[in-house]
PDB file of C-alpha atoms in Angstrom:
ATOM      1  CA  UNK A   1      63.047  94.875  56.739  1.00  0.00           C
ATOM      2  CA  UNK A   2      66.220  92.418  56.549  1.00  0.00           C
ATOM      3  CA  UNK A   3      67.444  91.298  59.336  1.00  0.00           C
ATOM      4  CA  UNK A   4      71.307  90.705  58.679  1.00  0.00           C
ATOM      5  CA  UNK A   5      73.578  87.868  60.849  1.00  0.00           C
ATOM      6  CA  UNK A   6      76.305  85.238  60.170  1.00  0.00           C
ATOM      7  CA  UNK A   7      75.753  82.776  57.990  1.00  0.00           C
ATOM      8  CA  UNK A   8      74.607  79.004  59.006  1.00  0.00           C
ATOM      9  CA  UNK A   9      75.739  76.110  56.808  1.00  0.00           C
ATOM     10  CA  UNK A  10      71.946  75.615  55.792  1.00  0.00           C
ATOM     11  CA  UNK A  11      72.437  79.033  53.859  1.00  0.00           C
ATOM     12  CA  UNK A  12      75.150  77.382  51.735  1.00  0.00           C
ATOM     13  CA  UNK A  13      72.701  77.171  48.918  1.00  0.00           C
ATOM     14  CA  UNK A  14      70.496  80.106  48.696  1.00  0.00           C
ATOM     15  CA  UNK A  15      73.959  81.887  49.253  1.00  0.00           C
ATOM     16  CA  UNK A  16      75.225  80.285  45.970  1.00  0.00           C
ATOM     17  CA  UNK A  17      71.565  81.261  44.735  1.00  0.00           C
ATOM     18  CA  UNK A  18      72.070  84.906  45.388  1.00  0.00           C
ATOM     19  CA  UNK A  19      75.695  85.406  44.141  1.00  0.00           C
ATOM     20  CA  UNK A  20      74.346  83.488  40.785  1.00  0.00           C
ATOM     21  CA  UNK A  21      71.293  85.721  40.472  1.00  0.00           C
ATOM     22  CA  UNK A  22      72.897  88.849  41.504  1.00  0.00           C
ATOM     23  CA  UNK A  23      75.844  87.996  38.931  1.00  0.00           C
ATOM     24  CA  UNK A  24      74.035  86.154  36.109  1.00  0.00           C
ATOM     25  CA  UNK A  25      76.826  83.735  36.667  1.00  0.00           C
ATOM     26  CA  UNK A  26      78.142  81.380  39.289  1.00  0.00           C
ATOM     27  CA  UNK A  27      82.131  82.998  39.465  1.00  0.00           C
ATOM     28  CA  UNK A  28      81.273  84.667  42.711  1.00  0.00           C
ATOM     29  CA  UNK A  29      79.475  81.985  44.398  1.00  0.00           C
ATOM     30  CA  UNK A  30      82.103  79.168  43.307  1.00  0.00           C
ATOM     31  CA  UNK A  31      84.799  81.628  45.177  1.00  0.00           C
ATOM     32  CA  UNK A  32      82.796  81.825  48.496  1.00  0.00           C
ATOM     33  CA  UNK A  33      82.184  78.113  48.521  1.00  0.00           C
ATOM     34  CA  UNK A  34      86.217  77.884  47.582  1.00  0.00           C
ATOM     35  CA  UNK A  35      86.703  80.266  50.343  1.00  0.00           C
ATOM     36  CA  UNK A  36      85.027  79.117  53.155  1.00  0.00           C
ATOM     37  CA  UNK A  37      87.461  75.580  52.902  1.00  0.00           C
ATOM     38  CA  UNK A  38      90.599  77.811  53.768  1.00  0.00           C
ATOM     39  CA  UNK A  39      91.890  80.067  56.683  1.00  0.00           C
ATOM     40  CA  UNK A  40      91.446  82.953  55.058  1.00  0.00           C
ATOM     41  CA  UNK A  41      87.317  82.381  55.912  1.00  0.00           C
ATOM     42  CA  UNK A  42      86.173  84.530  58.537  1.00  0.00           C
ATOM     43  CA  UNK A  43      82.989  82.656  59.823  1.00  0.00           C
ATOM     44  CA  UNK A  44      81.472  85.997  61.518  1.00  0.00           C
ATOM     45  CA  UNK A  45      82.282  87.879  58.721  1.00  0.00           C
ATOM     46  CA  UNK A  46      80.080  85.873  56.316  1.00  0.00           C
ATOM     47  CA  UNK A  47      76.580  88.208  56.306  1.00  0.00           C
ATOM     48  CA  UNK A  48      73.721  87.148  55.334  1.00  0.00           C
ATOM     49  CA  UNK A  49      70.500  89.598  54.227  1.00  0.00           C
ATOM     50  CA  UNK A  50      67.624  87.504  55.305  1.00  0.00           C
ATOM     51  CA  UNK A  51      63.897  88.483  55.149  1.00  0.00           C
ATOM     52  CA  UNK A  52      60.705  85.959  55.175  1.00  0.00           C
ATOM     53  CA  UNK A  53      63.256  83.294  55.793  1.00  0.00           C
ATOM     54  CA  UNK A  54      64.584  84.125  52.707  1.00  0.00           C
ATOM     55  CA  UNK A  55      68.243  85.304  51.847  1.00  0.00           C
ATOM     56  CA  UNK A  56      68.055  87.929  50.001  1.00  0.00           C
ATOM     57  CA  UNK A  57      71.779  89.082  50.081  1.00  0.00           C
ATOM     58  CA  UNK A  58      75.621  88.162  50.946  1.00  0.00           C
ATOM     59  CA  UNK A  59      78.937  89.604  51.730  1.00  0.00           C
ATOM     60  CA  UNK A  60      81.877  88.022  52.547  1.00  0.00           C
ATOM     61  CA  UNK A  61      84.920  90.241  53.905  1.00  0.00           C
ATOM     62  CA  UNK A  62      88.093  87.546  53.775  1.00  0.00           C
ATOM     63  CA  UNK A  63      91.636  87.281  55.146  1.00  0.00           C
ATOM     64  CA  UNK A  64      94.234  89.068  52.992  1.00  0.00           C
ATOM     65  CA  UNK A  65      97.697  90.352  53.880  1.00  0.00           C
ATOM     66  CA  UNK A  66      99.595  93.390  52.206  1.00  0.00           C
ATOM     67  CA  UNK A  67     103.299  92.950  51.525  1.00  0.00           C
ATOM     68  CA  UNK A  68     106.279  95.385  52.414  1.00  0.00           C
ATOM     69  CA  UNK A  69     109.439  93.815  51.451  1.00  0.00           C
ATOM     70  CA  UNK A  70     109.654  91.406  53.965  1.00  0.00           C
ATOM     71  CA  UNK A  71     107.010  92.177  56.412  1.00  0.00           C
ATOM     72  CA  UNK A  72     102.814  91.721  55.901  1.00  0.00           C
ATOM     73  CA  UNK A  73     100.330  93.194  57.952  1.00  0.00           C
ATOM     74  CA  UNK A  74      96.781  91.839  57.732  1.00  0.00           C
ATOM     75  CA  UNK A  75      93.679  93.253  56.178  1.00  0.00           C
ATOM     76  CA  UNK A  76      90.208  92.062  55.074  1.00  0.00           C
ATOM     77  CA  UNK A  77      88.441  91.984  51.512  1.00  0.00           C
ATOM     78  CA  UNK A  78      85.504  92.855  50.449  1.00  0.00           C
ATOM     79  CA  UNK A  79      84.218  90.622  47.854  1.00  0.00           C
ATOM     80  CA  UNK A  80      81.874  88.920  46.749  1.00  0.00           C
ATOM     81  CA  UNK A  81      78.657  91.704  47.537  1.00  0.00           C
ATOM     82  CA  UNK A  82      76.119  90.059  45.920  1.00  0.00           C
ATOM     83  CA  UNK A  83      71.812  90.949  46.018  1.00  0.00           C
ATOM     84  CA  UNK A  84      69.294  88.712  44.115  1.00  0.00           C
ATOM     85  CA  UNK A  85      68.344  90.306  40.624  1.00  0.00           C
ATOM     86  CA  UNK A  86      64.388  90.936  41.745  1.00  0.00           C
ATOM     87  CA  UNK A  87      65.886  92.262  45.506  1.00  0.00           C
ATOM     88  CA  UNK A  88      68.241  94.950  44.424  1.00  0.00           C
ATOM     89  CA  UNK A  89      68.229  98.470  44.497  1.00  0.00           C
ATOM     90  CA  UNK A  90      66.112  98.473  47.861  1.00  0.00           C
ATOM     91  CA  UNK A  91      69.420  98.673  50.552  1.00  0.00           C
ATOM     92  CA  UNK A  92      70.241  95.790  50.638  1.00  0.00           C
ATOM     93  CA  UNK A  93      73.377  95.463  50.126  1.00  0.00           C
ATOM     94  CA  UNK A  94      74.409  98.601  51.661  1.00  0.00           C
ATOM     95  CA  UNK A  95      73.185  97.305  54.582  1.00  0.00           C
ATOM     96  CA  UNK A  96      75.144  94.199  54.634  1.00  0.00           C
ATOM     97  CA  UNK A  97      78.476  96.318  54.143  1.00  0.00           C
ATOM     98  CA  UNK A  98      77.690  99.147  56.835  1.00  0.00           C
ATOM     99  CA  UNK A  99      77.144  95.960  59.114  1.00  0.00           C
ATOM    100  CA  UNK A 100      79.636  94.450  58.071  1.00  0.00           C
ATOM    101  CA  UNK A 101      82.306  97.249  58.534  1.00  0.00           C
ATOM    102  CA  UNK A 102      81.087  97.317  61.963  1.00  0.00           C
ATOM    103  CA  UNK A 103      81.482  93.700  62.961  1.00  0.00           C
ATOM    104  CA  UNK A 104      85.188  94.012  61.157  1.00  0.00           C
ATOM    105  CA  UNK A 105      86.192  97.226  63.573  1.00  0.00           C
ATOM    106  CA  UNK A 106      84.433  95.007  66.424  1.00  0.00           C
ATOM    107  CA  UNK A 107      86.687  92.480  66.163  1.00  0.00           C
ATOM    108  CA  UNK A 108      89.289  94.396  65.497  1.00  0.00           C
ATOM    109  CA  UNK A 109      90.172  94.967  62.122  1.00  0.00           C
ATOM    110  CA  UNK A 110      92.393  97.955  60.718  1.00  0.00           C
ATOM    111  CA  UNK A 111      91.625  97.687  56.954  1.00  0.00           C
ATOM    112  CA  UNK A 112      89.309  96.494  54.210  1.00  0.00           C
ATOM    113  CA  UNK A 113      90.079  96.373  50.683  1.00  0.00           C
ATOM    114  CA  UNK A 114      87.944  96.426  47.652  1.00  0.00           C
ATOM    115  CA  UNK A 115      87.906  96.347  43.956  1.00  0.00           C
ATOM    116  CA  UNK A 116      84.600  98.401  43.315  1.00  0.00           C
ATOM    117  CA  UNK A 117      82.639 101.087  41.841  1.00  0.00           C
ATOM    118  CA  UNK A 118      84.127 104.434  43.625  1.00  0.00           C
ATOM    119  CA  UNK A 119      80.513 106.238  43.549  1.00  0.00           C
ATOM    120  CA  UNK A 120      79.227 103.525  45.555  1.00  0.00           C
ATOM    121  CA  UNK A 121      81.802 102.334  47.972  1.00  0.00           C
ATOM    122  CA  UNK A 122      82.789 105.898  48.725  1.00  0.00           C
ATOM    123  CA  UNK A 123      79.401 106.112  50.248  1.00  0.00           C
ATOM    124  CA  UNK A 124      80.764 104.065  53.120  1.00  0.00           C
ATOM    125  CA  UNK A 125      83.943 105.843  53.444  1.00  0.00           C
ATOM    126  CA  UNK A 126      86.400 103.536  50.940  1.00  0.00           C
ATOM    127  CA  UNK A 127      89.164 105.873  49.467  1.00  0.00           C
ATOM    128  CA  UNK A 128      91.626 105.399  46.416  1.00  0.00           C
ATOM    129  CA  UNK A 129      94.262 102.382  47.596  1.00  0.00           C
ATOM    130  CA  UNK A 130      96.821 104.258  45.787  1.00  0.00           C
ATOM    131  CA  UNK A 131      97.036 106.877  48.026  1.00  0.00           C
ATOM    132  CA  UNK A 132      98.520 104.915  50.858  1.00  0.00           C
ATOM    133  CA  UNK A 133     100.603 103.107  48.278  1.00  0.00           C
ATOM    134  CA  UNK A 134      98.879 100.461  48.339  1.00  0.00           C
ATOM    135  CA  UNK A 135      98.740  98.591  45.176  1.00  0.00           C
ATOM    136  CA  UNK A 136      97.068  95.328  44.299  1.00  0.00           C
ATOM    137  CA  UNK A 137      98.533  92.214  43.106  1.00  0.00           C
ATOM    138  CA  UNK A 138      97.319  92.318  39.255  1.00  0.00           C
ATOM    139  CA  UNK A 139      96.556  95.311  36.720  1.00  0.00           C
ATOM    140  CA  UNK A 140      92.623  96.241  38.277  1.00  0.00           C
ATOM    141  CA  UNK A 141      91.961  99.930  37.498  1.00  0.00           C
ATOM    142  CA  UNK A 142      93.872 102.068  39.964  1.00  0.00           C
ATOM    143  CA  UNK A 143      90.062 104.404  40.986  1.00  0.00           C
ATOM    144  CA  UNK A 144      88.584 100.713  41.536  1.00  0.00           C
ATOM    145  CA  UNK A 145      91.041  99.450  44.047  1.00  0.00           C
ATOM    146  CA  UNK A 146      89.845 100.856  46.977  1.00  0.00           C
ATOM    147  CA  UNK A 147      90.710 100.535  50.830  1.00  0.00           C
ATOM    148  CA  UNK A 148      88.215 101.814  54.102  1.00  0.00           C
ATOM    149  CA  UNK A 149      90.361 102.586  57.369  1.00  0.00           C
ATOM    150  CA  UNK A 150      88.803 101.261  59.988  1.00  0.00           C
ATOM    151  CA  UNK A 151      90.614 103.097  62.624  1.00  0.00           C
ATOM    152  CA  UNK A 152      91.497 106.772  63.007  1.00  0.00           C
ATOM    153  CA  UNK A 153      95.191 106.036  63.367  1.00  0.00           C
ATOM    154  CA  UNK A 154      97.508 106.573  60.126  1.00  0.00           C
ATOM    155  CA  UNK A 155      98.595 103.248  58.607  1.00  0.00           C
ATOM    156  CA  UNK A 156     102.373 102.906  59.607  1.00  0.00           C
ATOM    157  CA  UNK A 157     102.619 100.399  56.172  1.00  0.00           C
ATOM    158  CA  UNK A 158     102.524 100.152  52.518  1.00  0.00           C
ATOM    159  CA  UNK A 159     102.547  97.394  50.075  1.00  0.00           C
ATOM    160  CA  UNK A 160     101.207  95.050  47.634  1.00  0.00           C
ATOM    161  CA  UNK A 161      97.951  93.121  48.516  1.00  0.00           C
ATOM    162  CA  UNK A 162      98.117  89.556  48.672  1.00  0.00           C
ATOM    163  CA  UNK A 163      95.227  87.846  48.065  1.00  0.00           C
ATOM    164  CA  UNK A 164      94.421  83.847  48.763  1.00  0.00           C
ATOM    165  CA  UNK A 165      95.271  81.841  45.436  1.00  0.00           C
ATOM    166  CA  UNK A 166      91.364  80.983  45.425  1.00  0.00           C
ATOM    167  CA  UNK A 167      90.260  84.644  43.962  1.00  0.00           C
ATOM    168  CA  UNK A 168      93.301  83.938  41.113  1.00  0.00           C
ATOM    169  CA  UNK A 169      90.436  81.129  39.786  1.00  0.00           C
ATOM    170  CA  UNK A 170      87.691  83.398  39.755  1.00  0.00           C
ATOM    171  CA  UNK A 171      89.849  86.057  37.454  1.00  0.00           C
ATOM    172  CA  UNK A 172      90.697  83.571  35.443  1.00  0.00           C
ATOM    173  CA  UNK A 173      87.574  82.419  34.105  1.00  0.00           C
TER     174      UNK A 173
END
Protein backbone atom coordinates (compact mmCIF):
# COMPACT_ATOMS: atom_id res chain seq x y z
CA UNK A 1 0.00 0.00 0.00
CA UNK A 2 1.31 3.74 -0.67
CA UNK A 3 2.13 5.54 1.90
CA UNK A 4 1.44 9.30 0.86
CA UNK A 5 3.52 12.56 2.58
CA UNK A 6 5.11 15.88 1.45
CA UNK A 7 7.50 15.89 -0.88
CA UNK A 8 11.49 16.08 -0.08
CA UNK A 9 13.76 17.81 -2.61
CA UNK A 10 15.37 14.27 -3.33
CA UNK A 11 11.88 13.46 -5.00
CA UNK A 12 12.47 16.31 -7.49
CA UNK A 13 13.30 13.75 -10.09
CA UNK A 14 11.21 10.74 -9.87
CA UNK A 15 8.46 13.52 -9.47
CA UNK A 16 9.40 14.85 -12.97
CA UNK A 17 9.57 10.96 -13.80
CA UNK A 18 5.99 10.38 -12.89
CA UNK A 19 4.30 13.51 -14.40
CA UNK A 20 6.37 12.47 -17.77
CA UNK A 21 5.21 8.86 -17.63
CA UNK A 22 1.79 9.51 -16.48
CA UNK A 23 1.53 12.28 -19.37
CA UNK A 24 3.70 10.84 -22.16
CA UNK A 25 5.14 14.28 -22.06
CA UNK A 26 7.09 16.54 -19.76
CA UNK A 27 4.30 19.83 -19.80
CA UNK A 28 3.16 18.85 -16.36
CA UNK A 29 6.36 18.17 -14.76
CA UNK A 30 8.14 21.40 -16.31
CA UNK A 31 5.06 23.39 -14.48
CA UNK A 32 5.68 21.80 -10.99
CA UNK A 33 9.39 22.37 -11.22
CA UNK A 34 8.28 26.15 -12.53
CA UNK A 35 6.01 26.17 -9.63
CA UNK A 36 7.78 25.25 -6.79
CA UNK A 37 10.35 28.62 -7.55
CA UNK A 38 7.28 30.99 -6.77
CA UNK A 39 4.89 31.83 -3.80
CA UNK A 40 2.21 30.34 -5.13
CA UNK A 41 4.11 26.71 -3.97
CA UNK A 42 2.57 25.24 -1.09
CA UNK A 43 5.42 22.96 0.31
CA UNK A 44 2.83 20.67 2.40
CA UNK A 45 0.64 20.55 -0.29
CA UNK A 46 3.11 18.83 -2.65
CA UNK A 47 2.01 14.80 -2.16
CA UNK A 48 3.87 12.32 -2.97
CA UNK A 49 2.51 8.40 -3.58
CA UNK A 50 5.46 6.45 -2.44
CA UNK A 51 5.70 2.61 -2.19
CA UNK A 52 9.10 0.38 -2.10
CA UNK A 53 10.85 3.68 -1.93
CA UNK A 54 9.48 4.34 -5.04
CA UNK A 55 7.16 7.34 -6.11
CA UNK A 56 4.64 6.15 -7.71
CA UNK A 57 2.37 9.32 -7.85
CA UNK A 58 2.07 13.33 -7.40
CA UNK A 59 -0.30 16.10 -6.79
CA UNK A 60 0.31 19.45 -6.37
CA UNK A 61 -2.68 21.79 -5.10
CA UNK A 62 -1.14 25.61 -5.73
CA UNK A 63 -1.94 29.18 -4.70
CA UNK A 64 -4.57 30.85 -6.91
CA UNK A 65 -6.84 33.82 -6.23
CA UNK A 66 -10.40 34.49 -7.80
CA UNK A 67 -11.19 38.05 -8.83
CA UNK A 68 -14.40 40.21 -8.00
CA UNK A 69 -13.96 43.57 -9.36
CA UNK A 70 -11.61 44.80 -7.09
CA UNK A 71 -11.38 42.33 -4.37
CA UNK A 72 -9.65 38.45 -4.55
CA UNK A 73 -10.15 35.87 -2.17
CA UNK A 74 -7.75 32.91 -2.20
CA UNK A 75 -8.19 29.38 -3.35
CA UNK A 76 -6.02 26.35 -4.25
CA UNK A 77 -5.58 24.31 -7.64
CA UNK A 78 -5.53 21.15 -8.36
CA UNK A 79 -3.14 20.35 -11.01
CA UNK A 80 -0.84 18.54 -12.05
CA UNK A 81 -2.42 14.73 -10.76
CA UNK A 82 -0.14 12.66 -12.28
CA UNK A 83 0.38 8.33 -11.73
CA UNK A 84 3.20 6.44 -13.59
CA UNK A 85 1.81 4.67 -16.84
CA UNK A 86 2.52 0.86 -15.33
CA UNK A 87 0.99 2.27 -11.62
CA UNK A 88 -2.36 3.54 -12.67
CA UNK A 89 -5.69 2.45 -12.30
CA UNK A 90 -4.84 0.81 -8.78
CA UNK A 91 -5.94 4.17 -6.38
CA UNK A 92 -3.46 5.85 -6.60
CA UNK A 93 -4.17 8.86 -7.41
CA UNK A 94 -7.39 9.03 -5.71
CA UNK A 95 -5.62 8.59 -2.82
CA UNK A 96 -3.30 11.41 -3.20
CA UNK A 97 -6.39 13.84 -3.80
CA UNK A 98 -8.68 12.52 -0.82
CA UNK A 99 -5.37 13.24 1.23
CA UNK A 100 -4.78 15.95 -0.15
CA UNK A 101 -8.25 17.65 0.31
CA UNK A 102 -7.75 16.85 3.82
CA UNK A 103 -4.40 18.45 4.48
CA UNK A 104 -5.96 21.66 2.39
CA UNK A 105 -9.20 21.88 4.97
CA UNK A 106 -6.39 21.21 7.77
CA UNK A 107 -4.72 24.10 7.10
CA UNK A 108 -7.40 25.89 6.38
CA UNK A 109 -8.39 26.18 3.00
CA UNK A 110 -12.00 27.20 1.66
CA UNK A 111 -11.70 26.15 -2.03
CA UNK A 112 -9.98 24.03 -4.65
CA UNK A 113 -10.29 24.41 -8.23
CA UNK A 114 -9.83 22.05 -11.05
CA UNK A 115 -9.93 21.64 -14.72
CA UNK A 116 -10.87 17.81 -14.90
CA UNK A 117 -12.87 14.96 -15.97
CA UNK A 118 -16.41 15.52 -14.05
CA UNK A 119 -16.98 11.54 -13.66
CA UNK A 120 -13.90 11.39 -11.78
CA UNK A 121 -13.46 14.45 -9.71
CA UNK A 122 -17.11 14.36 -8.74
CA UNK A 123 -16.16 11.26 -6.92
CA UNK A 124 -14.50 13.50 -4.36
CA UNK A 125 -17.18 15.98 -4.17
CA UNK A 126 -15.90 18.75 -7.06
CA UNK A 127 -19.06 20.47 -8.56
CA UNK A 128 -19.56 22.61 -11.85
CA UNK A 129 -17.47 26.17 -11.16
CA UNK A 130 -20.15 27.80 -13.02
CA UNK A 131 -22.58 27.44 -10.59
CA UNK A 132 -21.05 29.76 -8.08
CA UNK A 133 -20.13 32.00 -10.97
CA UNK A 134 -17.07 31.20 -10.98
CA UNK A 135 -15.42 31.31 -14.26
CA UNK A 136 -11.85 30.64 -15.26
CA UNK A 137 -9.43 32.86 -16.84
CA UNK A 138 -9.34 31.26 -20.55
CA UNK A 139 -12.07 29.34 -22.74
CA UNK A 140 -11.62 25.51 -20.78
CA UNK A 141 -14.95 23.65 -21.19
CA UNK A 142 -17.45 25.06 -18.72
CA UNK A 143 -18.40 20.85 -17.18
CA UNK A 144 -14.41 20.66 -16.82
CA UNK A 145 -13.86 23.64 -14.65
CA UNK A 146 -14.66 22.40 -11.52
CA UNK A 147 -14.43 23.73 -7.79
CA UNK A 148 -14.68 21.34 -4.22
CA UNK A 149 -15.92 23.48 -1.10
CA UNK A 150 -14.03 22.70 1.53
CA UNK A 151 -16.21 24.13 4.14
CA UNK A 152 -19.95 23.87 4.75
CA UNK A 153 -20.40 27.63 4.73
CA UNK A 154 -21.81 29.30 1.35
CA UNK A 155 -19.09 31.19 -0.53
CA UNK A 156 -19.91 34.97 0.11
CA UNK A 157 -17.79 35.61 -3.53
CA UNK A 158 -17.72 35.20 -7.17
CA UNK A 159 -15.24 35.81 -9.83
CA UNK A 160 -12.72 35.00 -12.34
CA UNK A 161 -9.82 32.62 -11.34
CA UNK A 162 -6.49 33.90 -11.50
CA UNK A 163 -3.98 31.63 -11.99
CA UNK A 164 0.09 32.18 -11.57
CA UNK A 165 1.55 33.25 -15.11
CA UNK A 166 3.60 29.82 -14.85
CA UNK A 167 0.41 27.48 -15.90
CA UNK A 168 -0.04 30.27 -19.06
CA UNK A 169 3.46 28.29 -20.36
CA UNK A 170 2.18 24.99 -19.96
CA UNK A 171 -1.14 25.95 -22.21
CA UNK A 172 0.84 27.30 -24.49
CA UNK A 173 2.85 24.56 -25.64
Amino acid sequence: MAIIRPEQKDDYTSIFAVHQSAFNRTIEAELVDRLRTTNYYHSELSLVAEENSEILGHILFTRVVIKDGNKTYPALALAPLGVKEDAQKKGIGSLLIEEGLKKAKYLGHKLIIVLGDPKFYGRFGFESASQYEITPPASFPEEAFLVKKLSPEELDFKGQVLYPVQFNMAIEK
